[in-house]
PDB file of C-alpha atoms in Angstrom:
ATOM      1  CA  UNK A  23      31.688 -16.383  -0.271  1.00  0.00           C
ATOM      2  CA  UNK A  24      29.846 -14.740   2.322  1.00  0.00           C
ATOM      3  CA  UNK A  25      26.692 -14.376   0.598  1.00  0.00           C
ATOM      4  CA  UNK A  26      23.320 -16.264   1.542  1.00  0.00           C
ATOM      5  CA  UNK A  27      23.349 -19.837   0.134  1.00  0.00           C
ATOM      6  CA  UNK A  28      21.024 -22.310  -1.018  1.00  0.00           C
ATOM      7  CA  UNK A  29      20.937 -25.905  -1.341  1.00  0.00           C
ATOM      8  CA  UNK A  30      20.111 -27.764  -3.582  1.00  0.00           C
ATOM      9  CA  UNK A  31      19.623 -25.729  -6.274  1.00  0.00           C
ATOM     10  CA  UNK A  32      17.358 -27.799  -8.588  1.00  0.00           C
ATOM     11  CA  UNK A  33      15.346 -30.447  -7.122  1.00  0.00           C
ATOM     12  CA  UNK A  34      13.160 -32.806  -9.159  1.00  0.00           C
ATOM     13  CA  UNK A  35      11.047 -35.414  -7.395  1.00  0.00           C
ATOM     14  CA  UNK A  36       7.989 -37.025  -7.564  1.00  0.00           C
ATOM     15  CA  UNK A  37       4.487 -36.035  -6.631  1.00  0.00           C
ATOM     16  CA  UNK A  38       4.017 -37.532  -2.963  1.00  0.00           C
ATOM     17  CA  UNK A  39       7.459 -37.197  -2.375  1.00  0.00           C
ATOM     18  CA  UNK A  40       8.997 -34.976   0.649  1.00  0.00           C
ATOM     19  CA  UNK A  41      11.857 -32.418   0.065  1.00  0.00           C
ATOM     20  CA  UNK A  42      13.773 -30.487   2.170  1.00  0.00           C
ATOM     21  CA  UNK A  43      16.059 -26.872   1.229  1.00  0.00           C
ATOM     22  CA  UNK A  44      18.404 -25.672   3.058  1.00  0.00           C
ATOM     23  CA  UNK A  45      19.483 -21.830   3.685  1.00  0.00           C
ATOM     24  CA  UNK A  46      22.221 -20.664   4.863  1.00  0.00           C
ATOM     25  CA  UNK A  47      21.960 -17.181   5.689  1.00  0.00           C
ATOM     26  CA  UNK A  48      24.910 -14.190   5.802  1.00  0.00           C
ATOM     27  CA  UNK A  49      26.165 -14.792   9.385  1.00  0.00           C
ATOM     28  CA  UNK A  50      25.852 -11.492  11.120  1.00  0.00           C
ATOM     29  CA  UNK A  51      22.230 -11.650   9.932  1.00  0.00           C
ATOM     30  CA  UNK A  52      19.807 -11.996  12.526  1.00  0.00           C
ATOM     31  CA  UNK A  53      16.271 -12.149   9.911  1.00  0.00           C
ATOM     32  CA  UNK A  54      15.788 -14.788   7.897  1.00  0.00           C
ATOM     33  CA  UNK A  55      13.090 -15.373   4.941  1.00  0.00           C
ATOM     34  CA  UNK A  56      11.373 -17.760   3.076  1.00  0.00           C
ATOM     35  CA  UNK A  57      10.085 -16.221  -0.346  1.00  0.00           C
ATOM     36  CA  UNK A  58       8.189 -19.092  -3.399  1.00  0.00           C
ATOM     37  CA  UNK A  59       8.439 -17.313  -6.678  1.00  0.00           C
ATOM     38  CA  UNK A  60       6.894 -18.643  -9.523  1.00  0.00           C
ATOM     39  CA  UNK A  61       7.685 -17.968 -13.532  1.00  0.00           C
ATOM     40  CA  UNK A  62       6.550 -14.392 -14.466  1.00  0.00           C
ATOM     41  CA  UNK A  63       5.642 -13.369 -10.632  1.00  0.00           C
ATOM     42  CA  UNK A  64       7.334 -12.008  -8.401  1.00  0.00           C
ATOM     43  CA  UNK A  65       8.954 -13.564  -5.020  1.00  0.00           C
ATOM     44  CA  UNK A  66       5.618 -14.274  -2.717  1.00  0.00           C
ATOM     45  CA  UNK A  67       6.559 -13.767   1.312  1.00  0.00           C
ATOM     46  CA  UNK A  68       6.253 -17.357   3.006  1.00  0.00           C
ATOM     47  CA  UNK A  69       7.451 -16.728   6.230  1.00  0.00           C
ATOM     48  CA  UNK A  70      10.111 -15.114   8.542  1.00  0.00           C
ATOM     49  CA  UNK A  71      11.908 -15.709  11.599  1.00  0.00           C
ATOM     50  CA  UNK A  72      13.799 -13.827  13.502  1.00  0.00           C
ATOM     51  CA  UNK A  73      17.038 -15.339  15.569  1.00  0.00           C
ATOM     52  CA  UNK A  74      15.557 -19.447  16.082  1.00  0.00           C
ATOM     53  CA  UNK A  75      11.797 -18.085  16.107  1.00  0.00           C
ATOM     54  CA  UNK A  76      10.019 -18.168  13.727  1.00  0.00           C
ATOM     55  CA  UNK A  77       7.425 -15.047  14.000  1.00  0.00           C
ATOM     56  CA  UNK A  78       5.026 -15.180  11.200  1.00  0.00           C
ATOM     57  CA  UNK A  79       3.635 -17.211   8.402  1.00  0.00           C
ATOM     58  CA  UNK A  80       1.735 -16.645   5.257  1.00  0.00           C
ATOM     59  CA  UNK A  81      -1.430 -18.602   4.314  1.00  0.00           C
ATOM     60  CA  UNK A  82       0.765 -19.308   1.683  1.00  0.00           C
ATOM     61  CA  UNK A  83       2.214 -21.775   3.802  1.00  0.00           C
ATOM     62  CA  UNK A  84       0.035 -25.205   3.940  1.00  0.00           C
ATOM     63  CA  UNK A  85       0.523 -27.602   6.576  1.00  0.00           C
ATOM     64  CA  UNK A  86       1.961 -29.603   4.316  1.00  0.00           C
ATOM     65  CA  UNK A  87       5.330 -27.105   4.582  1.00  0.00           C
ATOM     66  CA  UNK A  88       7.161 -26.471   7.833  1.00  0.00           C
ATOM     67  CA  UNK A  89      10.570 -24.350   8.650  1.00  0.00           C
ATOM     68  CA  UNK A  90      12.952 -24.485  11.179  1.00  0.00           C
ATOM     69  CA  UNK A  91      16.021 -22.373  12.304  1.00  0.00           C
ATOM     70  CA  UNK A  92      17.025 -24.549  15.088  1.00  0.00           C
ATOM     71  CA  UNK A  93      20.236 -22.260  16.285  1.00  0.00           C
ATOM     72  CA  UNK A  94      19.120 -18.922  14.710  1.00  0.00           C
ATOM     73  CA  UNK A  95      21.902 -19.701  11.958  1.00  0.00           C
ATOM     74  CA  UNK A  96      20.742 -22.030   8.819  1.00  0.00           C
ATOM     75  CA  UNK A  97      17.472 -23.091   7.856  1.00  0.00           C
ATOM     76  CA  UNK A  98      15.477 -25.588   6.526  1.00  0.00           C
ATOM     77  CA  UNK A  99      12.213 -25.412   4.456  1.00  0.00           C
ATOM     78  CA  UNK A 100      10.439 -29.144   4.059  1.00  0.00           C
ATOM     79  CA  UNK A 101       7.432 -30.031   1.815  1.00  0.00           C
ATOM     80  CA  UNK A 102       5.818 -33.079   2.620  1.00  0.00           C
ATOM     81  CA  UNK A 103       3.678 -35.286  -0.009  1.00  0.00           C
ATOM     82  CA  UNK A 104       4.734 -32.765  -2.724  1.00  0.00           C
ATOM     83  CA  UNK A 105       1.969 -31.933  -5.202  1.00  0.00           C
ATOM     84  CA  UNK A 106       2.576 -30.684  -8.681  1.00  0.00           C
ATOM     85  CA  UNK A 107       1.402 -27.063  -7.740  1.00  0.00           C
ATOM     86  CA  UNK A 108       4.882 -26.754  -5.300  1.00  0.00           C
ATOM     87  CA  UNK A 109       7.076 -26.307  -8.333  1.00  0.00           C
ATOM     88  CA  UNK A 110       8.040 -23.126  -8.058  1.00  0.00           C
ATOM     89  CA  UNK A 111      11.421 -21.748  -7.358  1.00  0.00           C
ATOM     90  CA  UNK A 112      11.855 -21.280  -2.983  1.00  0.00           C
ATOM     91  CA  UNK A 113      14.234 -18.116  -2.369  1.00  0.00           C
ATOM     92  CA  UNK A 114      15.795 -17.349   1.252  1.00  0.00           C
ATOM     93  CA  UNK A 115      17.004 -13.999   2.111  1.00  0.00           C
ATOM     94  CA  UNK A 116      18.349 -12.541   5.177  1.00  0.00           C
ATOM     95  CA  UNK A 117      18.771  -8.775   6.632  1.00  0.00           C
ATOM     96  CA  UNK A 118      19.983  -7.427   9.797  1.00  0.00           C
ATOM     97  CA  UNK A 119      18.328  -5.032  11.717  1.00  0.00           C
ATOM     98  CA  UNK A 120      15.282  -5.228  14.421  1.00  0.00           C
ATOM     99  CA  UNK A 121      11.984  -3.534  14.772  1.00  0.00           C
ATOM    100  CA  UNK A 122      10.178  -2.111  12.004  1.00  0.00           C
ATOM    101  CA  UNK A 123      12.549  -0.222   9.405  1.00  0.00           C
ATOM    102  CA  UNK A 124      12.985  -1.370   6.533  1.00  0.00           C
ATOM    103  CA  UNK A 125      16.256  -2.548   5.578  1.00  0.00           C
ATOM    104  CA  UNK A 126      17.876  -4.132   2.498  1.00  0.00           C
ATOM    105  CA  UNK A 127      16.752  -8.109   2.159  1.00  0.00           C
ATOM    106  CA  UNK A 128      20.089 -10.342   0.912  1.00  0.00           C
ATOM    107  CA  UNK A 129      18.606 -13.290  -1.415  1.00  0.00           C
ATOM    108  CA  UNK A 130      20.122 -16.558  -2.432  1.00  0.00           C
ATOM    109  CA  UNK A 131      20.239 -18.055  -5.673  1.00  0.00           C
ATOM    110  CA  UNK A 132      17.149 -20.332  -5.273  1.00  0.00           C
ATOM    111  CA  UNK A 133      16.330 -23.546  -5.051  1.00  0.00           C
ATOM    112  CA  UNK A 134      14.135 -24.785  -7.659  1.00  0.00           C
ATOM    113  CA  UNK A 135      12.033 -27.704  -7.513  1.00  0.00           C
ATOM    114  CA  UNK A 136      10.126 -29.360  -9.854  1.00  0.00           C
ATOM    115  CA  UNK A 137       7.384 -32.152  -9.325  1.00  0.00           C
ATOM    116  CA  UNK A 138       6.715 -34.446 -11.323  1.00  0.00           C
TER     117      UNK A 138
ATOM    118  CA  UNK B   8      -3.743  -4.858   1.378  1.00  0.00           C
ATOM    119  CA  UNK B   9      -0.479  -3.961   0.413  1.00  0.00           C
ATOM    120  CA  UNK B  10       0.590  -4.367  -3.356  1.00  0.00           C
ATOM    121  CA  UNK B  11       2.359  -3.334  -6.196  1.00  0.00           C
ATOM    122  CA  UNK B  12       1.796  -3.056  -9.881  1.00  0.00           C
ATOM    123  CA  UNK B  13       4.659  -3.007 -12.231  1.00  0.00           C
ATOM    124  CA  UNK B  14       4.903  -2.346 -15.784  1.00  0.00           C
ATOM    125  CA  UNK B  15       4.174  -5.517 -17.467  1.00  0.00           C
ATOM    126  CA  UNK B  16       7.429  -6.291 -19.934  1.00  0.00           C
ATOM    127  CA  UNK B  17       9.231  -7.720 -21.879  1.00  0.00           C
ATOM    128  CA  UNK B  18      10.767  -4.165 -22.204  1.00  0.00           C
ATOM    129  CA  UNK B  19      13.553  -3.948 -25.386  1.00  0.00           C
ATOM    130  CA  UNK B  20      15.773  -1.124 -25.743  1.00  0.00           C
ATOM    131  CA  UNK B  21      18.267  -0.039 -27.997  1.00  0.00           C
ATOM    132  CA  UNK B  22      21.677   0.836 -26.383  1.00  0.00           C
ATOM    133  CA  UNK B  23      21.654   4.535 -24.762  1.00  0.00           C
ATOM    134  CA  UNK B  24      18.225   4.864 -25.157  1.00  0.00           C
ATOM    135  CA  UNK B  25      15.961   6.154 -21.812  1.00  0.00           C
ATOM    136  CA  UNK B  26      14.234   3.846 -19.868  1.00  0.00           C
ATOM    137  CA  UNK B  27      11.457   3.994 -18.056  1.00  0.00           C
ATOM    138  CA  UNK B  28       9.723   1.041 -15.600  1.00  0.00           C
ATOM    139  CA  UNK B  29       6.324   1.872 -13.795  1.00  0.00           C
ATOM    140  CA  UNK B  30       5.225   1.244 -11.001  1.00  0.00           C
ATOM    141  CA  UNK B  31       2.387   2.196  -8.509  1.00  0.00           C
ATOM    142  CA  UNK B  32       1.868   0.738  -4.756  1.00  0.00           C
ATOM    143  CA  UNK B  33      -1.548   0.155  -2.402  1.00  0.00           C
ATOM    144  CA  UNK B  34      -0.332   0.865   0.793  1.00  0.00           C
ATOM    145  CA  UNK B  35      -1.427   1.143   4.715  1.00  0.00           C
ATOM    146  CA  UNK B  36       0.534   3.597   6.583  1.00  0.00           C
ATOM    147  CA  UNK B  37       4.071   4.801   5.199  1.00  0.00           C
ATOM    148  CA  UNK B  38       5.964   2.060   3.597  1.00  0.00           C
ATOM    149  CA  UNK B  39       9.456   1.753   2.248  1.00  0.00           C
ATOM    150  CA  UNK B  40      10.129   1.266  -1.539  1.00  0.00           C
ATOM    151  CA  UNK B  41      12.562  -0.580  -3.371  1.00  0.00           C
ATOM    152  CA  UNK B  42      13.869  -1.744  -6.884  1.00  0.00           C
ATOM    153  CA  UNK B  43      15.523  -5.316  -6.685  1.00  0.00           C
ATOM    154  CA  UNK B  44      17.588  -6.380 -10.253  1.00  0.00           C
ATOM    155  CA  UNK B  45      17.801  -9.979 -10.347  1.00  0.00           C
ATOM    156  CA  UNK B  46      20.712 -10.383 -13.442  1.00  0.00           C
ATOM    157  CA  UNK B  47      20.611 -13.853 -15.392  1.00  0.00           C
ATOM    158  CA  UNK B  48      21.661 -16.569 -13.107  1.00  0.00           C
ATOM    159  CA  UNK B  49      21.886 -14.670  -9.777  1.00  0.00           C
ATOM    160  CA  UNK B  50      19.607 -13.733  -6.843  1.00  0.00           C
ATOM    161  CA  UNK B  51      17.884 -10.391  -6.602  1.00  0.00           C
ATOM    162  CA  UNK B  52      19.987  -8.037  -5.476  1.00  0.00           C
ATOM    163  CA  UNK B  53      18.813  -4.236  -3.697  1.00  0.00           C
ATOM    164  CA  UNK B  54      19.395  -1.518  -6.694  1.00  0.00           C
ATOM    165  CA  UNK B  55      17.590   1.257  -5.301  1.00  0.00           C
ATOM    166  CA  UNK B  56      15.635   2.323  -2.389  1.00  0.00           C
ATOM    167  CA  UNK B  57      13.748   5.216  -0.786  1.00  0.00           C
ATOM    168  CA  UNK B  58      12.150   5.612   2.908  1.00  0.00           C
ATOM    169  CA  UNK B  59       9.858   8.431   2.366  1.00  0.00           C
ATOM    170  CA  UNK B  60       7.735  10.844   0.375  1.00  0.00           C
ATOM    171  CA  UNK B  61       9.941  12.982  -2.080  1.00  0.00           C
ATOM    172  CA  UNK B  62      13.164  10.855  -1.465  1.00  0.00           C
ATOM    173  CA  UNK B  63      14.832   9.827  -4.316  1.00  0.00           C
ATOM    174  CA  UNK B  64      16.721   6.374  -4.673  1.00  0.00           C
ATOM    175  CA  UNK B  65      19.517   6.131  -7.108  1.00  0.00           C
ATOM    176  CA  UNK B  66      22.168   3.466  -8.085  1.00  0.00           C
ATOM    177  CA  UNK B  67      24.127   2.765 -10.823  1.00  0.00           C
ATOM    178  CA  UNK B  68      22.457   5.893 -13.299  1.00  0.00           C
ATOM    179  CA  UNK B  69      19.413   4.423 -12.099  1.00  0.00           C
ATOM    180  CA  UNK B  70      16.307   6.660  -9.898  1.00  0.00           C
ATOM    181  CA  UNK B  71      12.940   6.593  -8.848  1.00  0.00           C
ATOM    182  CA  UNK B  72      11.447   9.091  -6.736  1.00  0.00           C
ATOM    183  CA  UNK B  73       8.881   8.617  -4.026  1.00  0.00           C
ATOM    184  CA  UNK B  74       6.036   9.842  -5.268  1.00  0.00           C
ATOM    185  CA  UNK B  75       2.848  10.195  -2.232  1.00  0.00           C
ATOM    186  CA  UNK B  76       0.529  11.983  -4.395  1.00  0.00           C
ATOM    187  CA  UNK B  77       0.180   9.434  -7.336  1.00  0.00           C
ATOM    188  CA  UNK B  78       1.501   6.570  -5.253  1.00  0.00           C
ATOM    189  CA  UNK B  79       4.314   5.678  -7.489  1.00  0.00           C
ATOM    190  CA  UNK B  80       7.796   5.071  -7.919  1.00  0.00           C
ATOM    191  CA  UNK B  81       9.164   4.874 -11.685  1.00  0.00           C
ATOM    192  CA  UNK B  82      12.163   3.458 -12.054  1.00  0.00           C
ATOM    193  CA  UNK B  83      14.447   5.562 -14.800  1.00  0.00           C
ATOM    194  CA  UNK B  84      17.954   5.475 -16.593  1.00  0.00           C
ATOM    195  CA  UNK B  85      18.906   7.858 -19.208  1.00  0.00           C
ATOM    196  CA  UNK B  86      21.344   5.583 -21.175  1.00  0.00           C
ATOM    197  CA  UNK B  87      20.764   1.840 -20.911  1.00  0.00           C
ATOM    198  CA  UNK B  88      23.658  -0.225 -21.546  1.00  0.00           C
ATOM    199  CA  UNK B  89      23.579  -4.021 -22.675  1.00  0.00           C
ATOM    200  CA  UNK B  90      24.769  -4.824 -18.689  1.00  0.00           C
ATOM    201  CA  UNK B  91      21.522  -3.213 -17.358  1.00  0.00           C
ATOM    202  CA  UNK B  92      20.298  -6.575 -19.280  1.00  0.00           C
ATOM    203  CA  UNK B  93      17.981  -8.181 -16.353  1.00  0.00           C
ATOM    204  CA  UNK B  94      14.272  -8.780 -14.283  1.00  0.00           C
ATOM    205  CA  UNK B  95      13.178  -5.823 -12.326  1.00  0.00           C
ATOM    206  CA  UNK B  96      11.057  -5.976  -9.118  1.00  0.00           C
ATOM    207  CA  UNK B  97       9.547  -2.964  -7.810  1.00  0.00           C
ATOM    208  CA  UNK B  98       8.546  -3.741  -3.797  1.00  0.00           C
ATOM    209  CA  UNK B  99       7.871  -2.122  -1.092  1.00  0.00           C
ATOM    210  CA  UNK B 100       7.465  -2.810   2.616  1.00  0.00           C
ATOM    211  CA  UNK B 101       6.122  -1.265   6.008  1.00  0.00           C
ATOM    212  CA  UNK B 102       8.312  -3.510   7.732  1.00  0.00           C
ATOM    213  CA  UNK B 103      10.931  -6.094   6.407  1.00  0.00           C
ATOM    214  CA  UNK B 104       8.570  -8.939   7.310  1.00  0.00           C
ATOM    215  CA  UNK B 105       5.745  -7.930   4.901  1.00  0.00           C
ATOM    216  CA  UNK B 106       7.937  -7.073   1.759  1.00  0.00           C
ATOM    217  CA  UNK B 107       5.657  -7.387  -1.045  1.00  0.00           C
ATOM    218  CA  UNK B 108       6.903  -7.173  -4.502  1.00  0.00           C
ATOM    219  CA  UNK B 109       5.865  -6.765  -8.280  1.00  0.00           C
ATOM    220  CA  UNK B 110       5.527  -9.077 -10.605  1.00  0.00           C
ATOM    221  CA  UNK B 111       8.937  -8.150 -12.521  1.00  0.00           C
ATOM    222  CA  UNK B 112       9.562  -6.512 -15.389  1.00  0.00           C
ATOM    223  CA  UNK B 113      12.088  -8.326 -18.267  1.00  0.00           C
ATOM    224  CA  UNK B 114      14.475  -5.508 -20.139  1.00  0.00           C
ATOM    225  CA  UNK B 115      16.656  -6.550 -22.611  1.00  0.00           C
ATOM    226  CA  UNK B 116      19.051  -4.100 -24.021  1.00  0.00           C
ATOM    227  CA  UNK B 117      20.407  -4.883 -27.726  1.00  0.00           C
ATOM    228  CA  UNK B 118      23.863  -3.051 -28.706  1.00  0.00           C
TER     229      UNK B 118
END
């Protein structure tokens, strides 16, 4: 499968709790995203990076939340001291491409976590 | 900002019948825009997209057609079929860090 992957893809845990999600993007793929999309909205842009750096984040994205693409391959999306409000499902998607145009964004199936 | 407003669904058609899926965009500047089909238990997947003013996307029997002067870009398919079953996103994007989409539109297509 050479698609982007997602792990897990349902998390449940407890509100306090911290969770991490893993992405795993299409290889030659140099842009990878963070997207939350909750039930009857559409995916909302969390943040981006581009190789290992990560370039910008939405205000979407509390302290509380931190990514990392240590190597510029996978990465990983934490929550700390979940709160009821993070269930949502968290989508990654990756493109190639550099600059400004606009080019087609690969998703995963989602990880979808539910607090308790 | 930028944003987009989609035709609120569900939508329920009848097999071969046309469909139609609105959707108008508040943009800066000259942005992309896309349709993304997310079918049950998959990601969202590109259907259709178009880069500028009078383009038309297509995919699939599906189109949409840049539209400038009413700032939309309706999504149409003369002859659903019960595979075309799925969540539609409307988006669009000055550049592929700022893609903003819709909030989806369900279609459900009975045989």
């Amino acid at each position: 499968d050479t698609g982007v992957s997602q792990d897990p893809r349902h998390k449940i845990t407890k509100r306090g709790q911290n969770v991490t999600f893993r992405c795993d993007p299409i290889s030659e793929h140099n842009r990878l995203y963070w997207y939350r999309q909750t039930l009857g909205q559409g995916p909302e842009f969390l943040t981006y990076f581009q190789n290992e750096a990560q370039l910008e984040k939405s205000r979407l994205l509390s302290d509380r939340f931190s990514a990392e693409r240590p190597k510029g391959s996978f990465s990983t999306l934490e929550i700390q001291r979940t709160e009821q409000g993070d269930s949502a499902m968290y989508l990654c998607a990756s493109s190639r491409g550099s600059g400004t145009e606009s080019g087609e964004l690969f998703f995963g199936e989602g990880s979808r976590l539910t607090v308790l | 900002g930028n944003s987009v407003t989609q035709m609120e669904g569900p939508v329920t058609l009848s097999e071969e019948a046309f469909l139609t899926i609105n959707c108008t965009y508040t943009a800066t500047g000259y942005p992309s825009l896309f349709w993304y089909v997310q079918y049950p238990g998959e990601g969202l997947q590109l259907l259709l997209k178009a880069t500028k003013a009078d383009d038309k996307g297509s995919n699939k029997g599906f189109e949409a057609t840049y539209r400038k002067e009413t700032t939309s870009f309706h999504l149409e398919k003369g002859s659903v079929q019960v595979s075309d079953s799925a969540v539609y996103f409307c988006a669009l994007a000055n550049n592929n860090n700022d893609m903003r989409f819709g909030a989806g539109t369900r279609l459900t297509v009975k045989p």
